[in-house]
XYZ file of C-alpha atoms in Angstrom:
632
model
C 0.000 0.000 0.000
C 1.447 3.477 -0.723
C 3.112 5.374 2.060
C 1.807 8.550 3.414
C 4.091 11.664 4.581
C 3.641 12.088 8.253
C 5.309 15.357 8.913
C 7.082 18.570 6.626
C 10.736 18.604 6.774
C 11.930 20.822 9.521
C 14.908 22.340 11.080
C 13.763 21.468 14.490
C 14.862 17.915 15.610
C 11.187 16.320 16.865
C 10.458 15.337 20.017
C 10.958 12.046 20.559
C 8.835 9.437 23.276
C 9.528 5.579 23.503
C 10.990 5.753 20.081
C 8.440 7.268 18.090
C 7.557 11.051 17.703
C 5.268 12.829 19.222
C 3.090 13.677 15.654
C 3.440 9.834 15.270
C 1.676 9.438 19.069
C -0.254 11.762 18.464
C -1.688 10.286 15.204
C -1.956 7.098 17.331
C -4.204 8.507 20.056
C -6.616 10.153 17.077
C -6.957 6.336 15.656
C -7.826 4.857 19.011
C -10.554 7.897 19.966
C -12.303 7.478 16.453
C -12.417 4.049 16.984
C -14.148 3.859 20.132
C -16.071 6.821 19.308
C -17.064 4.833 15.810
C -18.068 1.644 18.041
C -20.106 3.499 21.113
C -22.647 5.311 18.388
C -23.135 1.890 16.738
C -23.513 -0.142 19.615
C -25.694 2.921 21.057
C -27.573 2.926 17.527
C -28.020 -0.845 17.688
C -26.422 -1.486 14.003
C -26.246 -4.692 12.509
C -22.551 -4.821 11.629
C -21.185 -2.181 14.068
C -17.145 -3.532 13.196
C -17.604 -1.876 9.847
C -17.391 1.585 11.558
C -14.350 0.190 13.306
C -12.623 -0.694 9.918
C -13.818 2.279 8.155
C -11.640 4.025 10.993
C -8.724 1.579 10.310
C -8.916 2.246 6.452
C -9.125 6.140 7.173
C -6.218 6.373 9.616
C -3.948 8.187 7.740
C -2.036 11.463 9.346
C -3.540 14.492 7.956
C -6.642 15.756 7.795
C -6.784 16.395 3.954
C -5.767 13.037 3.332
C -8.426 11.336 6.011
C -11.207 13.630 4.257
C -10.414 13.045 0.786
C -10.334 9.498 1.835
C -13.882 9.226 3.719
C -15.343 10.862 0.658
C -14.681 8.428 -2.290
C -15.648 6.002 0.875
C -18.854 6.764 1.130
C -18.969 7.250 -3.004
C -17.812 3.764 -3.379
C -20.070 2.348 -0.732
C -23.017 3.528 -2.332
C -22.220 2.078 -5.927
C -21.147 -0.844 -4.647
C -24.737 -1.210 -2.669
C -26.615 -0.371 -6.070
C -24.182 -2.963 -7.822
C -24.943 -5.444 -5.164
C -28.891 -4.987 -5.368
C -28.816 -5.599 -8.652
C -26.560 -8.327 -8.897
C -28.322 -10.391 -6.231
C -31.441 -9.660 -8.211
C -30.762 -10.300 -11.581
C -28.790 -13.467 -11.019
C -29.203 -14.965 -7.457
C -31.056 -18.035 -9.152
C -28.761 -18.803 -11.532
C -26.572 -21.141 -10.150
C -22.950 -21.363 -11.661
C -23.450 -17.995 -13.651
C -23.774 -16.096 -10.388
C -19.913 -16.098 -9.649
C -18.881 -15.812 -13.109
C -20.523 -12.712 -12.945
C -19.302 -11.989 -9.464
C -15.833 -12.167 -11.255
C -16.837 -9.719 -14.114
C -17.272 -6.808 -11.276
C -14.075 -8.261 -9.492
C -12.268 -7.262 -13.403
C -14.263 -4.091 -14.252
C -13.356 -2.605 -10.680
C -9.780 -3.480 -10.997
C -9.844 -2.110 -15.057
C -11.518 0.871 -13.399
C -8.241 1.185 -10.641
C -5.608 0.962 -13.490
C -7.192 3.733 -15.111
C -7.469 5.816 -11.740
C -4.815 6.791 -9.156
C -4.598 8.074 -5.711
C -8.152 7.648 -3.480
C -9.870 7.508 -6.601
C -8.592 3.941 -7.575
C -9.277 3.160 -4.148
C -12.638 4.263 -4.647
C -12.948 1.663 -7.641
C -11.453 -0.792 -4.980
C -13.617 -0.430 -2.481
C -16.709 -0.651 -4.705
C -15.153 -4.703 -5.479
C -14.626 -5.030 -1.745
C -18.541 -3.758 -0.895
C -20.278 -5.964 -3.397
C -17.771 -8.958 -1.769
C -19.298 -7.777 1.691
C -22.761 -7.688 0.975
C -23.810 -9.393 -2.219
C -21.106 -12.752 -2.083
C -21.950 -13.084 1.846
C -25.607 -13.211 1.216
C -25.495 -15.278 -1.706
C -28.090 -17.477 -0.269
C -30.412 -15.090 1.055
C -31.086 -12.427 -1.787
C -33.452 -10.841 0.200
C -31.099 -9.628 3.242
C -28.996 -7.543 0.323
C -30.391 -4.579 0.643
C -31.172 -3.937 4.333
C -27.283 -5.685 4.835
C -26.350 -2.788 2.388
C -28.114 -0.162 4.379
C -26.766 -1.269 7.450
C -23.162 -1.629 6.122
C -23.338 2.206 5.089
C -25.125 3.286 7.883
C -21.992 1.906 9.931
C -19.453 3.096 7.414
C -21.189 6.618 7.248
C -20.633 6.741 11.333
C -16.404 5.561 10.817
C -16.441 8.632 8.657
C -17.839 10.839 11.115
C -15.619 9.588 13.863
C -12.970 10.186 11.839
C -13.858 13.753 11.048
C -14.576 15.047 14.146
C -11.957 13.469 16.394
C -9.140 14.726 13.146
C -11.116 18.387 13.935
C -11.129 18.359 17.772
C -7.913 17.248 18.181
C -6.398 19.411 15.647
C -4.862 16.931 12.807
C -1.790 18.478 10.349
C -2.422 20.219 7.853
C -1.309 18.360 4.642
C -0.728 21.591 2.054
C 3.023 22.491 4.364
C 3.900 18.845 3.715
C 3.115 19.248 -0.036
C 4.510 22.674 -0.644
C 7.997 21.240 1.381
C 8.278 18.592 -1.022
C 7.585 21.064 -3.983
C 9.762 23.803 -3.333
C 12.302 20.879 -2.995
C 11.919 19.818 -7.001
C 11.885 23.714 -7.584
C 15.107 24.100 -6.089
C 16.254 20.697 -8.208
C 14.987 21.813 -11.523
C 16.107 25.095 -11.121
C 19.686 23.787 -10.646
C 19.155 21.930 -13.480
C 17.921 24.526 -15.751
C 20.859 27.038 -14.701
C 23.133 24.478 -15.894
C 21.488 24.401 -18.791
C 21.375 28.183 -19.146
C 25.948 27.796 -18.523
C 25.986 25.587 -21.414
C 26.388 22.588 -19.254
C 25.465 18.801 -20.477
C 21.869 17.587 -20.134
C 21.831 14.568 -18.109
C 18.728 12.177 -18.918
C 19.008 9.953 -15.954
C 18.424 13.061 -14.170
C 15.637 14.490 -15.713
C 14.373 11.038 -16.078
C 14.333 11.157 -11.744
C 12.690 14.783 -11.630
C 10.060 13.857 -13.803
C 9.068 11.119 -11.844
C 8.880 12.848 -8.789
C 7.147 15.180 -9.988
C 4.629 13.445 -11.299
C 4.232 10.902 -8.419
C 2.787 14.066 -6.784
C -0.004 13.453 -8.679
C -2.731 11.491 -6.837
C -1.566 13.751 -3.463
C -2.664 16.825 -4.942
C -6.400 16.090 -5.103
C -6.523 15.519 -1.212
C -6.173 19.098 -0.632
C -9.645 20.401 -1.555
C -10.830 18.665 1.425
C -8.285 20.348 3.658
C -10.557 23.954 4.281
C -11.932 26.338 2.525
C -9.057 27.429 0.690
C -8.659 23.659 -0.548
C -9.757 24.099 -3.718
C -7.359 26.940 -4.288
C -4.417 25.491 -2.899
C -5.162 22.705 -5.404
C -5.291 24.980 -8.413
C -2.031 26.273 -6.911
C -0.223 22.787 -6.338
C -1.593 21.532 -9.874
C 0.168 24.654 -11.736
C 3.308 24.063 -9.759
C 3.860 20.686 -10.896
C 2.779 21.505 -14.638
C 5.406 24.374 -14.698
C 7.837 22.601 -13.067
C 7.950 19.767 -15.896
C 7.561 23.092 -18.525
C 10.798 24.579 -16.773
C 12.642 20.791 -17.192
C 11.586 20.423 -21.431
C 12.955 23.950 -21.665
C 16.062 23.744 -19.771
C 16.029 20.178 -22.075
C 15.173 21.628 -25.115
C 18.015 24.778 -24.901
C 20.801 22.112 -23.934
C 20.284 20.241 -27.257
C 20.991 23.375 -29.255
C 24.062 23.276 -30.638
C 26.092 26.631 -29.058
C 28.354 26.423 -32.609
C 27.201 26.250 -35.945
C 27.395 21.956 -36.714
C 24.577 20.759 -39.309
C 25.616 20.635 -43.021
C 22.399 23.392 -43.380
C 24.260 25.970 -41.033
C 27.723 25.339 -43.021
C 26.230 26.763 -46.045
C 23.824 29.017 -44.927
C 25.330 31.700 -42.069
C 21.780 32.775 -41.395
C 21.660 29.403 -39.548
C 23.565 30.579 -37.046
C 21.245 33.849 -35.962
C 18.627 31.037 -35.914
C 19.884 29.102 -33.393
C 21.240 32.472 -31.355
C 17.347 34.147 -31.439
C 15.975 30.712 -30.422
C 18.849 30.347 -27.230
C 18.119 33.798 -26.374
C 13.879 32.864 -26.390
C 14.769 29.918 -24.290
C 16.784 31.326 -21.464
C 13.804 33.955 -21.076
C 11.087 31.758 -20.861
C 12.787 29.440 -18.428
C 13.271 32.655 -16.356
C 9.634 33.156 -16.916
C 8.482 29.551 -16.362
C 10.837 29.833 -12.619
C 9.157 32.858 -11.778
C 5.466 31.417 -12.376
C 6.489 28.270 -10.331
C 7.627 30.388 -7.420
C 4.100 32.660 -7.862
C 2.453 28.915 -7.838
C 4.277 27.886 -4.619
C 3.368 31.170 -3.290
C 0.099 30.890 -3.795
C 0.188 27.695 -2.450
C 1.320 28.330 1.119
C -0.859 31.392 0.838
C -4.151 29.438 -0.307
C -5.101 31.544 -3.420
C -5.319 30.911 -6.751
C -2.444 31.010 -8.890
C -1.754 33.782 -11.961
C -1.476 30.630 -14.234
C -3.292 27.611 -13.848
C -2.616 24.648 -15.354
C -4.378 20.935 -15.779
C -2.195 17.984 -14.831
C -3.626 15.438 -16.918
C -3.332 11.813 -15.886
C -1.938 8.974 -17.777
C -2.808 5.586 -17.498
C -2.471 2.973 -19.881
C -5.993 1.505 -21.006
C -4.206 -2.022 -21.952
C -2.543 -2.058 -18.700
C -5.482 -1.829 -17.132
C -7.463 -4.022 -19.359
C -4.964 -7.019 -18.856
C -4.676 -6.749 -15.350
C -8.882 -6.944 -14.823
C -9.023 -9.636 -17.065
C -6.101 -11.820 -14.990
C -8.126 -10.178 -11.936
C -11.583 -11.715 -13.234
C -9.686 -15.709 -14.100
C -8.106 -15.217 -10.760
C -11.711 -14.654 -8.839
C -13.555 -17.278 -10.761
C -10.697 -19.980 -10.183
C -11.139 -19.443 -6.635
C -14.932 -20.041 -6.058
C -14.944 -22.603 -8.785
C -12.423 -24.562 -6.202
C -14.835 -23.376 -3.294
C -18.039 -24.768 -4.830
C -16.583 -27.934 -5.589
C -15.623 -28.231 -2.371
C -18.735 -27.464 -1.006
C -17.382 -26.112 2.424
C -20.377 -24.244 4.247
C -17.940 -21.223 5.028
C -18.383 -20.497 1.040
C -19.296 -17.174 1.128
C -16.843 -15.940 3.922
C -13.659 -16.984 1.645
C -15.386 -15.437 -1.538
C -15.661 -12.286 0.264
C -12.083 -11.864 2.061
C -10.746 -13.059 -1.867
C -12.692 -10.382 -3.584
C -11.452 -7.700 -0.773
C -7.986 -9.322 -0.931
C -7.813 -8.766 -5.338
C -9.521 -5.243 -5.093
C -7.118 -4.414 -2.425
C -3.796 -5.726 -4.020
C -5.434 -3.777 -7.608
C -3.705 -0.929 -5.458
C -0.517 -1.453 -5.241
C 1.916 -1.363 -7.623
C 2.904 -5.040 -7.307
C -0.180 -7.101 -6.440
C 1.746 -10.264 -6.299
C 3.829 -8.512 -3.383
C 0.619 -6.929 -1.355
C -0.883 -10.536 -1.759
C 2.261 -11.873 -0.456
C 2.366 -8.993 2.567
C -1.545 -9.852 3.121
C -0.838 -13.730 3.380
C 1.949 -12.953 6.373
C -0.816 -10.169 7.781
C -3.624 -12.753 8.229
C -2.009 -15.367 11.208
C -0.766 -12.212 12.555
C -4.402 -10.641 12.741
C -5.569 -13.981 13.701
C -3.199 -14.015 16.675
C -4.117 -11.093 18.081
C -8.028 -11.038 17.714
C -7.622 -14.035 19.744
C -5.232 -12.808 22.411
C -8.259 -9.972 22.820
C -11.143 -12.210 22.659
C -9.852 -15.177 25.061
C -7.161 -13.951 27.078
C -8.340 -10.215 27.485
C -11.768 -9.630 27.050
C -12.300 -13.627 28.026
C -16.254 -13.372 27.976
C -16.800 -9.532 29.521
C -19.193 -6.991 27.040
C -18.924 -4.226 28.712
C -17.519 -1.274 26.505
C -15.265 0.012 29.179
C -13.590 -3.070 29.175
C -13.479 -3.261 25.446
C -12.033 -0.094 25.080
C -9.068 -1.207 27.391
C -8.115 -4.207 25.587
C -8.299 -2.804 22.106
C -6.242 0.598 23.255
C -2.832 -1.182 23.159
C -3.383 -2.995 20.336
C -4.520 -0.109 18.379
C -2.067 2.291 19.391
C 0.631 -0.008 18.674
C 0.165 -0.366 15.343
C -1.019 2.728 14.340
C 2.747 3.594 15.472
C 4.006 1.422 13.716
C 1.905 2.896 10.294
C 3.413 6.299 10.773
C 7.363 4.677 10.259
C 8.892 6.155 7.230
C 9.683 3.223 5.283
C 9.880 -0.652 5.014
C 7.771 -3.588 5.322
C 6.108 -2.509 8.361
C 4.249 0.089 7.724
C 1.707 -1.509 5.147
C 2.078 -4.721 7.337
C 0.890 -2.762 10.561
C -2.362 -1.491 8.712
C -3.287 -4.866 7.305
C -3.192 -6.110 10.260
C -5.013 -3.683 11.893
C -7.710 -3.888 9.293
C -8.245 -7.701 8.972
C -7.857 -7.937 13.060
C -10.948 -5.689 13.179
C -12.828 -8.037 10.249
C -11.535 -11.607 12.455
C -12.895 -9.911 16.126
C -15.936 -8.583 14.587
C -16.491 -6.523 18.042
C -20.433 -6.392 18.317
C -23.067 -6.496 21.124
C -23.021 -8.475 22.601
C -19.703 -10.000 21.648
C -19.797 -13.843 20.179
C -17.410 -16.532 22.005
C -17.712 -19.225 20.067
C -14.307 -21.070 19.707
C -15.333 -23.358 16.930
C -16.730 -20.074 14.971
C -13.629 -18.540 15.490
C -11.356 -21.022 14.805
C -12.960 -21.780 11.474
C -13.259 -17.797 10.490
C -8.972 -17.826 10.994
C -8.442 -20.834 9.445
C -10.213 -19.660 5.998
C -9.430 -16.260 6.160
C -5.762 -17.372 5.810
C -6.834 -20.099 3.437
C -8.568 -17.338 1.065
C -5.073 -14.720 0.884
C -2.907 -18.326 0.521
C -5.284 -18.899 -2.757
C -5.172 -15.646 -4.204
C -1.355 -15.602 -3.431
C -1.618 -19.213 -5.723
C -4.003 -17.898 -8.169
C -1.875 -14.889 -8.925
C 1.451 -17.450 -9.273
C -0.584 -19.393 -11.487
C -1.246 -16.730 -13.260
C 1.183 -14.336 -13.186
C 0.352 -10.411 -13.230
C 1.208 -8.334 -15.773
C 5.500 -8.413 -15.867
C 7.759 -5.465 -15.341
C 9.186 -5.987 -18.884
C 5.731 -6.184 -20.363
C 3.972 -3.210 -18.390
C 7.666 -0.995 -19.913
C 6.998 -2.796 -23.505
C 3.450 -1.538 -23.919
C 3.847 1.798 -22.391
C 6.748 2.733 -25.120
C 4.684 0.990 -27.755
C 1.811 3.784 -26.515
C 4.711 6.296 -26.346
C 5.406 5.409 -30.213
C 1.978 5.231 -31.424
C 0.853 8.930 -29.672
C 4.269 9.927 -31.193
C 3.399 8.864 -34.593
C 0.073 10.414 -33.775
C 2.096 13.583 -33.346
C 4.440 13.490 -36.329
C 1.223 13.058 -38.815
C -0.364 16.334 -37.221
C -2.831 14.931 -34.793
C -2.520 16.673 -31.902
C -4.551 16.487 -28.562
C -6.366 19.410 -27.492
C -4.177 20.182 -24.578
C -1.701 22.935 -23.936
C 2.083 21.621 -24.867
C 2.538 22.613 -21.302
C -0.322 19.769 -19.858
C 0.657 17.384 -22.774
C 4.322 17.078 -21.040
C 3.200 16.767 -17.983
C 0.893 13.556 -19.173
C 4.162 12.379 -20.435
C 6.001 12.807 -17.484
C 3.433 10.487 -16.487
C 4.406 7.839 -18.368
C 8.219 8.167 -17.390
C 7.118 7.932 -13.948
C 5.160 4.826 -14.365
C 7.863 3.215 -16.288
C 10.621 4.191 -13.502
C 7.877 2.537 -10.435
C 7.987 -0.727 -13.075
C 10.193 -3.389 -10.801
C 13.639 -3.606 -12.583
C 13.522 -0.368 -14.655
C 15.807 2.465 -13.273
C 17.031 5.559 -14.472
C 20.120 4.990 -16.403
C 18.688 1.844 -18.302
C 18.223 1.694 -22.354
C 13.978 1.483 -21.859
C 14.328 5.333 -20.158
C 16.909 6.371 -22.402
C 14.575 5.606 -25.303
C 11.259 6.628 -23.072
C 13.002 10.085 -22.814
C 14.357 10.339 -26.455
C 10.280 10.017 -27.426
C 9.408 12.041 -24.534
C 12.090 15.137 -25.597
C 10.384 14.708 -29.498
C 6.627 14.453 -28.023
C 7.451 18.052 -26.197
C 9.132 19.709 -29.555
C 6.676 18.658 -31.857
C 3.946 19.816 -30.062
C 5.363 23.180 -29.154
C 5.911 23.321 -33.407
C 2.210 22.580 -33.650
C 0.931 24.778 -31.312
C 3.132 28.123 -32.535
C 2.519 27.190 -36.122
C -1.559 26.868 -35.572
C -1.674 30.330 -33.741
C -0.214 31.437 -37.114
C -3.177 29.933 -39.781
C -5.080 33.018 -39.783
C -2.378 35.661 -39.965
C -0.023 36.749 -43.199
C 2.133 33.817 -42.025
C -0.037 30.863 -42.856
C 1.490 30.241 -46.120
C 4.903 29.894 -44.757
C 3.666 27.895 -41.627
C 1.726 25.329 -43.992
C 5.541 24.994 -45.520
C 7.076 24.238 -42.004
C 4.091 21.747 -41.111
C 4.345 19.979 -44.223
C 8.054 19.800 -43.289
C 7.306 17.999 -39.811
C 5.106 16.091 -41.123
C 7.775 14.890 -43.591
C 10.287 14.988 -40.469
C 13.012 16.192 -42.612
C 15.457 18.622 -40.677
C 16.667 20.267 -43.593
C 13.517 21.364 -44.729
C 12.346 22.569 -40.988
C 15.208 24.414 -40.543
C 14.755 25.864 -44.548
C 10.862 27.120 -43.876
C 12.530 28.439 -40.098
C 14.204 30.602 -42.304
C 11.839 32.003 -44.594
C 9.213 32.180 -41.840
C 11.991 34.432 -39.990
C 12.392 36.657 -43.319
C 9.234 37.191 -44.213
C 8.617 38.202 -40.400
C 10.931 40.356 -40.854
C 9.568 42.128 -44.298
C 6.363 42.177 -42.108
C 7.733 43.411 -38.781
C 6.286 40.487 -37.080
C 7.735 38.951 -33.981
C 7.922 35.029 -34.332
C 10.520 33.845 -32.011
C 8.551 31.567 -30.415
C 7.536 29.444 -33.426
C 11.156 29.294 -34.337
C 11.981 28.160 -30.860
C 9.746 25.550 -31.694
C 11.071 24.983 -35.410
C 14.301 24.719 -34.935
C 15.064 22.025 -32.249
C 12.845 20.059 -34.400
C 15.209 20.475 -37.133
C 18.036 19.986 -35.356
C 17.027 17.081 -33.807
C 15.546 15.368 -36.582
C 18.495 16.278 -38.845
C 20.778 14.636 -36.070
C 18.762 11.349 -36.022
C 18.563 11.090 -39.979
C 22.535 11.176 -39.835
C 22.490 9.202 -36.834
C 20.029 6.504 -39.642
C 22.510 7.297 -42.261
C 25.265 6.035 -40.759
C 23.965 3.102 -39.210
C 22.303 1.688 -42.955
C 26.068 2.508 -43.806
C 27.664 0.170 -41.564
C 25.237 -2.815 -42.729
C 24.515 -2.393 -46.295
């Protein structure tokens, strides 16, 4: 599961208590007073499944308040789809026998389709609406008519863990997550600035790292949406965050884009034309303003950011996901659902609909993470350990008491301790610590009055581990989508959108958002297991990522030049890109620069556009040249 920032990076050393800070204690306490608050109202209230307010509190324990909000939001959204889904479901197909969990495993693919092409809280949200039709439609798979009041109940109980959550996050006074953002920001600024005054010195472009900028800058991107929640200035801050990041990647292709300018004359064109060489000067000169521009907007963005207004500029950050990705992954999803409960019915066991469940919230769950097979594997060593210690609390603490006094003793410890543990930096433990919390919550099922049943229990633990140890088969059986395929089909979509590009088809995006949904991709190929920065795939991800941004800039300048005294000379440069012969860019740069001139007509931003493209693609058809030389 992803890790969440606890704290902004300070001067001041934290205080320190038993190990942990005190924002991590603090954090702890919070968890444990939602909780019990959560439980009291439902037990008070009389709720039918009063532990789902307690696991809607373990799900929503996360530092901040913007993040907590943001989270109890697509919560509740996802509860209530996955009631309707389950209503009709259960309706449509409760009588027909074997079809029922094929169809069961159709929702199981479409949710987890629906998280590749999502990130942040909203793939969760697609998650979640997989886990709620595994609560409520596959545990009352033999009593269709207990779907919808279960349903009502269920979000009735989830709607009160959201409420907890709230109130105890604004009573107690939880972080603010915007400083914690605008820290990590104003670190890339300071990073991409660096890089771009390099660039500005004449210094070498280094690829591995831009390669690492754009990917932090772009993992950003699910983070961002969690501030609208924050207050009322959320949605500004947002705006403001959203720009940042867009201008930062704009600063990066710029700082890119002067760097592979040539600071001598060294194409065959500018040998035997000297006008070649006031091309390339007007276009370095263009460049080093606009990246002073682009700094100063991302410093009015991070301004406006810690200020919470709205930006001067504001940007979209589109997101890129990969629809075959996605599509692949919710079809292995669906095969590795219906596998299961075919094994299950032909078993027969009479806990059937119990191990469905807990392997439907199990696949929507790992759909999260970037390597399923790995959550599966974490959620397999998190299930003996929940195990262990509902039944430490049920037999050895609580040992047949109900009253909630006592009940809020026994589970304080617990909780606290690994809601501690959640807040660690780094490692295994954190995302251990919350499953555990999470299916310890599901195994105790806390409720009033409480059930001590050994056999009950015994039988819950033993196929609750059974169901993650099949999905953990299921998923070796059949494998999840590779790191090596995941890279090969995002540069095959990087080619094809490039081709796109070369033959004039251009999405209707500003170049500015069109590099940032490329940056995108970069970042998704560097979180691929086994890709890093300096490898050949990223070398040849950025080479298509550096042409993506210059083409587009060429399409952009040249379009805002149709309808002027230009166009003629701008068809001749498009037809040239389209060709993507350098010479010929570089030859209608020219005459678009003389005819400007004849016109008094400022176009140095179309040929800061025109004539990297040249360059570039008169360097690669050498480059061509001399490789169909070497093997005739």
């Amino acid at each position: 599961m992803p890790r969440d920032a606890t704290s902004a990076a300070g001067d001041i050393r934290p205080r320190v208590f038993a190990g942990f800070p005190v924002s991590s204690w603090a954090f702890a306490l919070r968890v444990l007073l939602a909780m019990l608050l959560a439980l009291y109202v439902s037990f008070w209230l009389e709720l039918e499944s009063p532990s789902s307010a307690a696991i809607t509190v373990a799900i929503l324990a996360l530092p901040t308040r913007a993040q907590g909000m943001e989270k109890a939001g697509y919560r509740l959204l996802a509860t209530a789809i996955g009631v309707m889904a389950s209503i009709a479901i259960a309706g449509i197909f409760s009588q027909t026998g074997a079809l029922l969990p094929a169809v069961l495993g159709i929702w199981v693919g479409l949710c987890v389709f629906v998280v590749g092409m999502l990130d942040g809280n909203r793939a969760y949200a697609a998650a979640l609406s997989c886990i709620t039709v595994a609560l409520i439609a596959i545990q009352q798979i033999d009593s269709p008519l207990q779907v919808f009041p279960t349903g009502v109940a269920r979000g009735a109980a989830i709607a009160i863990g959201v409420l907890a959550v709230a109130l105890v996050n604004e009573v107690l006074a939880a972080p603010d997550y915007h400083p914690v953002l605008a820290s990590r920001l104003e670190t890339l600024h300071r990073r991409v600035a660096e890089f771009a005054q390099d660039a500005v010195r004449g210094g070498a472009s280094s690829a591995t790292a831009a390669a690492d900028m754009l990917r932090d800058i772009a993992a950003l991107h699910p983070e961002i949406a969690s501030l609208a929640t924050e207050s009322i200035s959320g949605p500004a801050r947002t705006a403001a965050a959203r720009s940042a990041m867009v201008g930062l990647v704009n600063e990066l292709t710029l700082a890119r884009t002067l760097v592979a300018l040539p600071i001598a004359s060294v194409t065959s064109w500018d040998d035997r034309d000297p006008g070649a060489a006031g091309l390339t000067t007007i276009c370095r000169t263009f460049l080093r303003d606009e990246i002073i521009r682009g700094n100063a907007d991302v410093r009015d963005s991070l301004e406006a950011l810690r200020t919470g207004t709205y930006p001067p500029r504001q940007w979209r950050a589109p997101l890129y996901r990969s629809p075959r990705i996605a599509a692949e992954s919710g079809v292995r999803a669906a095969i590795h659902f219906i596998l299961i409960a075919i094994i299950f019915v032909m078993a027969g066991w009479p806990t059937t609909e119990l191990c469905l469940s807990l392997v439907a919230v199990i696949i929507g769950l790992s759909a999260t993470a970037p390597n399923p097979r790995a959550f599966t594997t974490l959620a397999v060593f998190a299930m003996p350990i929940a195990c262990l210690l509902a039944g430490i609390l049920k037999y050895l603490v609580f040992n047949g008491v109900s009253e909630f006094q006592l009940l809020a003793i026994g589970l304080a410890p617990v909780v606290i301790g690994l809601a501690l543990l959640i807040t660690l930096p780094s490692g295994v433990l954190p995302p251990l610590s919350r499953l555990s919390l999470v299916f310890m919550l599901v195994v105790l099922a806390p409720s009033n009055p409480q059930s001590y049943a050994p056999e009950t229990f015994l039988v819950t633990c033993l196929f609750a581990q059974l169901s993650s140890v099949l999905v953990l088969a299921a998923q070796l059986l059949l494998p999840s989508l590779s790191g090596d395929r995941r890279i090969r089909l995002l540069l095959d979509e990087a080619h094809r959108e490039l081709g796109r590009l070369e033959s004039g088809q251009v999405r209707q995006l500003a170049p500015e958002e069109a590099a940032f949904r490329d940056a995108a991709r970069i970042e998704q190929i560097l979180a691929t297991n086994g890709a890093t920065a300096a490898s050949p795939v990223v070398a040849e991800a950025m080479r298509c990522f550096d042409e993506a941004v210059v083409l587009r800039r060429c399409h952009f300048e040249l379009g805002r030049l149709a309808e002027s005294s230009l166009r003629g000379a701008a068809h001749a440069a498009r037809a040239a890109l389209t060709l993507r012969d350098g010479h010929a860019i570089l030859v209608a740069a020219e005459a678009l620069r003389q005819i400007a001139s004849q016109s008094n007509l400022s176009v140095e931003p179309v040929l800061a556009a025109l004539v990297p493209a040249g360059i570039a693609f008169e360097r690669w058809q050498t480059s061509a040249g001399s490789s169909h030389g070497k093997h005739p």
